PDB file of C-alpha atoms in Angstrom:
ATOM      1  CA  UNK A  12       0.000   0.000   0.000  1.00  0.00           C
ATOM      2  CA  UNK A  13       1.103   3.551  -0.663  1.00  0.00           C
ATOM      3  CA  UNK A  14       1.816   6.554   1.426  1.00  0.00           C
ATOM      4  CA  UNK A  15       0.945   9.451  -0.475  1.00  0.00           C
ATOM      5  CA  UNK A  16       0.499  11.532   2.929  1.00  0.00           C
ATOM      6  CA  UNK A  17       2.582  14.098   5.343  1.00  0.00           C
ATOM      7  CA  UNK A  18       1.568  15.440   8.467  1.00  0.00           C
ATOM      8  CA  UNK A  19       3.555  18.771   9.754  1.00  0.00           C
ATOM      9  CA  UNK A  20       2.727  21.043  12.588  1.00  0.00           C
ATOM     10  CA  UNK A  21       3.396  24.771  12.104  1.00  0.00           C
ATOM     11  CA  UNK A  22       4.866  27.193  14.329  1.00  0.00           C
ATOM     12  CA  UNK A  23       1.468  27.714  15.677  1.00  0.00           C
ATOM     13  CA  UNK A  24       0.129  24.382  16.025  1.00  0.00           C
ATOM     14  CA  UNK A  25      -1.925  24.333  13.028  1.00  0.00           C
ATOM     15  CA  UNK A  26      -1.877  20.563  11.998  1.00  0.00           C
ATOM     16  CA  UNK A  27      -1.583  20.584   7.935  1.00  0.00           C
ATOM     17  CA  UNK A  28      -2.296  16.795   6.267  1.00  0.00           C
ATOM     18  CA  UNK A  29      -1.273  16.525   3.060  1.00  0.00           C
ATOM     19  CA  UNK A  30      -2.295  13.774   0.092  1.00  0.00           C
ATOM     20  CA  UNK A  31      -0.881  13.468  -3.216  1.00  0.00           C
ATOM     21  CA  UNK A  32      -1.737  11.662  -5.794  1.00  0.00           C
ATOM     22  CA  UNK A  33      -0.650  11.380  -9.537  1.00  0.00           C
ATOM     23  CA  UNK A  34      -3.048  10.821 -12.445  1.00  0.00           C
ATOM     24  CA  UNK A  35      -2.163   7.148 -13.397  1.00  0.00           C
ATOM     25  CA  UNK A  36      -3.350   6.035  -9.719  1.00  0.00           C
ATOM     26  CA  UNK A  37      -6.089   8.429  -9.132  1.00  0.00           C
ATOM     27  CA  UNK A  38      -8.219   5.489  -7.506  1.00  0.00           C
ATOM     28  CA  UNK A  39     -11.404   7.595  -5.708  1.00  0.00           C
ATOM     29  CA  UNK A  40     -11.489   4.854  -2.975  1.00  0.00           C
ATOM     30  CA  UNK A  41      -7.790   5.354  -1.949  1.00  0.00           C
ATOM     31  CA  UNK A  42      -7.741   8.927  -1.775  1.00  0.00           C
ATOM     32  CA  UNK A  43     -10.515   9.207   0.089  1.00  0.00           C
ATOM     33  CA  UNK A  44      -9.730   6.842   2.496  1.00  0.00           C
ATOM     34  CA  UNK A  45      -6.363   8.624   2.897  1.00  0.00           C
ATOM     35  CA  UNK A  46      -8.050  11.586   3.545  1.00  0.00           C
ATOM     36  CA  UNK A  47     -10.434  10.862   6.103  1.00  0.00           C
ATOM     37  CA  UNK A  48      -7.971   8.974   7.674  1.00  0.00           C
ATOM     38  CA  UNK A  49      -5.634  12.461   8.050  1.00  0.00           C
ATOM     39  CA  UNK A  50      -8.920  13.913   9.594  1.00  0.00           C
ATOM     40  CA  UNK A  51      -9.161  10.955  11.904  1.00  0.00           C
ATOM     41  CA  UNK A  52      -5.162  11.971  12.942  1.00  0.00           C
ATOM     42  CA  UNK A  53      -6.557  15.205  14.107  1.00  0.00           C
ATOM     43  CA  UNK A  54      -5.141  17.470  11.070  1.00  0.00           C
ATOM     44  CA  UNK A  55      -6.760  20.557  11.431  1.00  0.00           C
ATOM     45  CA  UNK A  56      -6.464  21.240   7.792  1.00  0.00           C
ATOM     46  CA  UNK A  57      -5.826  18.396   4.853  1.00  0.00           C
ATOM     47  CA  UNK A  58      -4.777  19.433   1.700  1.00  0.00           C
ATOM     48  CA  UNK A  59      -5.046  17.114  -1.441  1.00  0.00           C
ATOM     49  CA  UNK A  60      -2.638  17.456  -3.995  1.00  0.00           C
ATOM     50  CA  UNK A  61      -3.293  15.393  -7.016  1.00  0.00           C
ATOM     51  CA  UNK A  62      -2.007  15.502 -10.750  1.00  0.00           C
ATOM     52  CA  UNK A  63      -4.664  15.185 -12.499  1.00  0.00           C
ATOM     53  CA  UNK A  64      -6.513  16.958 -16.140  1.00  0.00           C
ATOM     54  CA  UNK A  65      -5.048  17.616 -19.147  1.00  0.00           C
ATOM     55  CA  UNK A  66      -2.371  19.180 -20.683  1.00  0.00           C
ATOM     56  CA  UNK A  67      -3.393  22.850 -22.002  1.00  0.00           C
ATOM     57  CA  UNK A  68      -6.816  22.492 -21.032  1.00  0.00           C
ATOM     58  CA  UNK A  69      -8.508  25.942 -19.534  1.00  0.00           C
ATOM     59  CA  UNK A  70     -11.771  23.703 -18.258  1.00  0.00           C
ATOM     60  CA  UNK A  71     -11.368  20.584 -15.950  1.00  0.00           C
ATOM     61  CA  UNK A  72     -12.677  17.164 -16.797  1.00  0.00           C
ATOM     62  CA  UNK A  73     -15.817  15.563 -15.552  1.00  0.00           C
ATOM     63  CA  UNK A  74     -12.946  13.297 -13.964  1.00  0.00           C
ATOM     64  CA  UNK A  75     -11.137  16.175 -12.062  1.00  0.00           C
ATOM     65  CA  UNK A  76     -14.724  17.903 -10.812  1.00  0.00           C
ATOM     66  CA  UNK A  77     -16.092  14.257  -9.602  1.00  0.00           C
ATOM     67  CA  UNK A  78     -12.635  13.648  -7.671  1.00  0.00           C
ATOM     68  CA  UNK A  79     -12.238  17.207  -6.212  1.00  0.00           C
ATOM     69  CA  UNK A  80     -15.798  16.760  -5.115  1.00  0.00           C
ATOM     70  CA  UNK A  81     -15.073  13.287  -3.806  1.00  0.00           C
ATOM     71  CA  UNK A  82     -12.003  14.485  -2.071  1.00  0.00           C
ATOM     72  CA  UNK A  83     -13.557  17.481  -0.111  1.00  0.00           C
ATOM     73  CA  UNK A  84     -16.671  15.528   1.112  1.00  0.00           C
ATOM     74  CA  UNK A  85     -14.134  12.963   2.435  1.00  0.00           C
ATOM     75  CA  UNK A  86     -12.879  15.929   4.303  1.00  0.00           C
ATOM     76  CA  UNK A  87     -10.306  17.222   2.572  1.00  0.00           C
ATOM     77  CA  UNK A  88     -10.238  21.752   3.079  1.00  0.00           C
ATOM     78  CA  UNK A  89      -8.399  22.432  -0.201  1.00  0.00           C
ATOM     79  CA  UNK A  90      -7.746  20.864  -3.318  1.00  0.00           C
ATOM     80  CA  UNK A  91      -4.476  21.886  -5.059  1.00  0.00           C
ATOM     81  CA  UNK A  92      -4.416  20.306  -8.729  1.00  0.00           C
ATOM     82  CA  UNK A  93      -1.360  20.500 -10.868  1.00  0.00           C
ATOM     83  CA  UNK A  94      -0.478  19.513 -14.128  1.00  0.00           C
ATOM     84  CA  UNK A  95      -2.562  21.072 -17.234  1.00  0.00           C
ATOM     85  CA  UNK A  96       0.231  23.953 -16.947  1.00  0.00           C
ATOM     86  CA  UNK A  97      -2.673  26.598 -17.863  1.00  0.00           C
ATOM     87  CA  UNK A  98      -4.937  28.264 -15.468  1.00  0.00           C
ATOM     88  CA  UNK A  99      -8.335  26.668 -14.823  1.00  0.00           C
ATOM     89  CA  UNK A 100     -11.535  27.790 -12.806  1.00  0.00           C
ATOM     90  CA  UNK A 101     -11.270  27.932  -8.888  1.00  0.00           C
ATOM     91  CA  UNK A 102     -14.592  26.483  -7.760  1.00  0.00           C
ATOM     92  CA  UNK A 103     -15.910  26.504  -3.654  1.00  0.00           C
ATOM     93  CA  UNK A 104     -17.600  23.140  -2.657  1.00  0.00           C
ATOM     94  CA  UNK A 105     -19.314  22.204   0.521  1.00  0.00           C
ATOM     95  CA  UNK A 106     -17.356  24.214   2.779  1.00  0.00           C
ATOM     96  CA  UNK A 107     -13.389  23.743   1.002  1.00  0.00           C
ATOM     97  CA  UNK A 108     -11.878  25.204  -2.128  1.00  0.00           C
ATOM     98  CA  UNK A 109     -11.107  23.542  -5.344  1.00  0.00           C
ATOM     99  CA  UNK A 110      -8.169  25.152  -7.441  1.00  0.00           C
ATOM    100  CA  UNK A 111      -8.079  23.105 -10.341  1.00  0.00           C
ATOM    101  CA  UNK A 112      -4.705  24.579 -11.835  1.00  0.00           C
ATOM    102  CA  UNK A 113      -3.245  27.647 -11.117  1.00  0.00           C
ATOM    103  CA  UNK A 114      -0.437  27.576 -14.300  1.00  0.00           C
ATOM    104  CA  UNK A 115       2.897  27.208 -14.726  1.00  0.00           C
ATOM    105  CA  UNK A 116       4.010  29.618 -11.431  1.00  0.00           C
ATOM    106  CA  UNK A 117       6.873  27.432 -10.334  1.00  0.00           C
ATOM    107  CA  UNK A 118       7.543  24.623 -13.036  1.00  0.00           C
ATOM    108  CA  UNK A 119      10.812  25.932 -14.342  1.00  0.00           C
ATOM    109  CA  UNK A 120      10.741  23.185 -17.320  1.00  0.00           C
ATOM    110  CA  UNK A 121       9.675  25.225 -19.639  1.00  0.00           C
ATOM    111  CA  UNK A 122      11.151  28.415 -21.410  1.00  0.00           C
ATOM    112  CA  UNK A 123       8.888  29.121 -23.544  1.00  0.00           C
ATOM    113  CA  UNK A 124       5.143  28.194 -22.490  1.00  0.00           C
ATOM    114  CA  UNK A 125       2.207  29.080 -24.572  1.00  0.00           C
ATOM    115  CA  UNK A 126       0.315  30.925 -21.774  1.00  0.00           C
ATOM    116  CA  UNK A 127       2.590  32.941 -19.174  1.00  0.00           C
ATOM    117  CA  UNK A 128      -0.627  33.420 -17.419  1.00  0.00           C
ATOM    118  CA  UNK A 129      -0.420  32.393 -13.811  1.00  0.00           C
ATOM    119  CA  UNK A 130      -1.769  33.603 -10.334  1.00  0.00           C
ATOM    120  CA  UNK A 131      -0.435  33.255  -6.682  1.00  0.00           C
ATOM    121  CA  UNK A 132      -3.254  32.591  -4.077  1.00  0.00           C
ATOM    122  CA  UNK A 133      -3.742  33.308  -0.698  1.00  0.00           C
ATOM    123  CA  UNK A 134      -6.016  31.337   1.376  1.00  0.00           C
ATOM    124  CA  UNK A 135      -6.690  32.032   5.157  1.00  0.00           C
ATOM    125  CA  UNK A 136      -7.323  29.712   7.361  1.00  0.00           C
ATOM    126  CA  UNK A 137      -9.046  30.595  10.737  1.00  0.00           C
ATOM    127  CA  UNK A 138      -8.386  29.146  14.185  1.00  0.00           C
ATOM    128  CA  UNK A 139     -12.038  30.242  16.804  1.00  0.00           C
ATOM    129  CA  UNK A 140     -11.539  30.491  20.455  1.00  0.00           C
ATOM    130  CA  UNK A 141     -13.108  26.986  20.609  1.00  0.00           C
ATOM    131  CA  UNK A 142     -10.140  25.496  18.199  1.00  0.00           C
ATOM    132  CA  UNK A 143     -12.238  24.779  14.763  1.00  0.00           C
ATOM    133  CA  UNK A 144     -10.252  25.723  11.892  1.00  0.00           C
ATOM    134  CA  UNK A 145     -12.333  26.921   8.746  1.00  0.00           C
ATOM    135  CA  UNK A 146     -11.170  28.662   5.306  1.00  0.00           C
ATOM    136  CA  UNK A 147     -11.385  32.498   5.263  1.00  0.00           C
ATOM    137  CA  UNK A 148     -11.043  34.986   2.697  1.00  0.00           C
ATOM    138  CA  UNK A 149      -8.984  33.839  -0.551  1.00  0.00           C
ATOM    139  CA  UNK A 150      -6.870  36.470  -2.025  1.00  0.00           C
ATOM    140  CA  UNK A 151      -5.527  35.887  -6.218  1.00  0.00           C
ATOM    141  CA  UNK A 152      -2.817  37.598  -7.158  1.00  0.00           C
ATOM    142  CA  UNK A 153      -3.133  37.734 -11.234  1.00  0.00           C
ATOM    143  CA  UNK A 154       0.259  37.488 -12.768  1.00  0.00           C
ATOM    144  CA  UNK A 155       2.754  36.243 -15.817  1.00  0.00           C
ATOM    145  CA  UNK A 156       5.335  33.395 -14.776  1.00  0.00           C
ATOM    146  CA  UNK A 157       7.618  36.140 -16.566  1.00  0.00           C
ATOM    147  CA  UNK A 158       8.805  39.653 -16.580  1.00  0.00           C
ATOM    148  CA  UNK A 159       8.539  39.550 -20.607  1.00  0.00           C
ATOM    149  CA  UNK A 160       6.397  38.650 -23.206  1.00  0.00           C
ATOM    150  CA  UNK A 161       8.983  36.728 -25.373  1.00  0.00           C
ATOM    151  CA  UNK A 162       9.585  33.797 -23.440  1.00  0.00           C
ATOM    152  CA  UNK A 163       9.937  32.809 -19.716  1.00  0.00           C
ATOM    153  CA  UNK A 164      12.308  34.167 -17.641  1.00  0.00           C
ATOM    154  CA  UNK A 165      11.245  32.617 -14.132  1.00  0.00           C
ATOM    155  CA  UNK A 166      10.542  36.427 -13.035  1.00  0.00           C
ATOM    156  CA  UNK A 167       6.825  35.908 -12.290  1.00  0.00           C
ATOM    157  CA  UNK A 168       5.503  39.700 -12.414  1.00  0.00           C
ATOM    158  CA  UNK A 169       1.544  40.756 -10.876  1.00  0.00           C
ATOM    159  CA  UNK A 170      -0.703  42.571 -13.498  1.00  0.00           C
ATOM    160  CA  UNK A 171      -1.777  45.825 -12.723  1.00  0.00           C
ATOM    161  CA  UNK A 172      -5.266  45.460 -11.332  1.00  0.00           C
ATOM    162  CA  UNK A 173      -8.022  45.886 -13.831  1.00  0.00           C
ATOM    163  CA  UNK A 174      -5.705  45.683 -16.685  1.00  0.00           C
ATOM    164  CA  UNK A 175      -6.771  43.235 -20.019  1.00  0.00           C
ATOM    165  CA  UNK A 176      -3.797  40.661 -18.689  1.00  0.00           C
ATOM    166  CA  UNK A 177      -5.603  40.831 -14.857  1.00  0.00           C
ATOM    167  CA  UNK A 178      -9.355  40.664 -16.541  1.00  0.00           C
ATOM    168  CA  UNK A 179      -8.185  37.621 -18.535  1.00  0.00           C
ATOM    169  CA  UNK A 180      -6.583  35.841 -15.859  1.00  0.00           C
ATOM    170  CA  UNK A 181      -9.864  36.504 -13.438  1.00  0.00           C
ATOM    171  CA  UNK A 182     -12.257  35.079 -16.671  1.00  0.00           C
ATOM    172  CA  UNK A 183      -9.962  31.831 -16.394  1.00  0.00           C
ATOM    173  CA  UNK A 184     -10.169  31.435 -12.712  1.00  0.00           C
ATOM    174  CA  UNK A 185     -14.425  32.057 -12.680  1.00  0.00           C
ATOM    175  CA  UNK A 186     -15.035  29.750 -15.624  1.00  0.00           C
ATOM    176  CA  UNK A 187     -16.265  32.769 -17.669  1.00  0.00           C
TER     177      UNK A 187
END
């Protein structure tokens, strides 16, 4: 049986569970037993990670939505999908946050992508009084994986807000 999971405490005792999983094993069953079974470690927040989707794609695949549903009702808070290397819609479910693929911001394997579109994220995560931990606000930084528009220079640069590159890079994240 696999491990695909981590378990790390922060600084202030926020208990992150991770779960990754890669799209030639992305058995339903599996990760969601891994998943509830970080919840039943007392992780105060599980993250899945899978690579999933498909290459270039802007939309995810029935696949992708049935899986990041699947994982969040098994308890996961966020779902962080990688691997279509273009932006795709951010989508709230039952309480967590699905980002099906936020670009290209930090694979450095290619020079020369044909979207430099990207976006950094933000997502708070609140601690009450009594100790439940929830998601708060999510903040998106629109930006290029590059400070040019010739190719990529790994000098990821924010659009100006309301600017056609920011507008564009919103439209991908809503779906619209």
């Amino acid at each position: 049986e696999r491990d695909n999971s981590c378990v790390f405490t922060t600084e202030n005792g926020l208990t992150i569970g991770l779960y990754g999983a890669v799209y030639y094993v992305l058995d339903e069953a599996e990760i969601t037993s891994g998943i509830a079974a970080l919840k039943e470690q007392g992780c105060d927040l599980v993250i899945f990670a899978p690579h999933w989707g498909v290459e270039g794609t802007y939309r995810p695949i029935d696949a992708q939505v049935k899986l990041g549903h699947a994982a969040i009702d098994a308890g996961a808070d966020i779902v962080w999908g990688t691997h279509p290397h273009v932006l795709q819609p951010i989508e709230e479910y039952n309480g967590g946050i699905i980002y099906y693929s936020l670009g290209n911001f930090v694979f450095g394997g290619n020079s020369a992508p044909k979207d430099l579109d990207s976006a950094l994220v933000q997502q708070e995560v609140i601690r009450e009084v009594d100790g439940t931990v929830h998601l708060g606000m999510t903040t998106i930084v629109p930006c290029s994986v590059s400070s040019i528009e010739s190719h990529n220079n790994y000098q990821p640069t924010p659009y100006v807000r309301g600017s056609v590159d920011y507008e564009e890079v919103m439209s991908k994240l809503d779906g619209t």
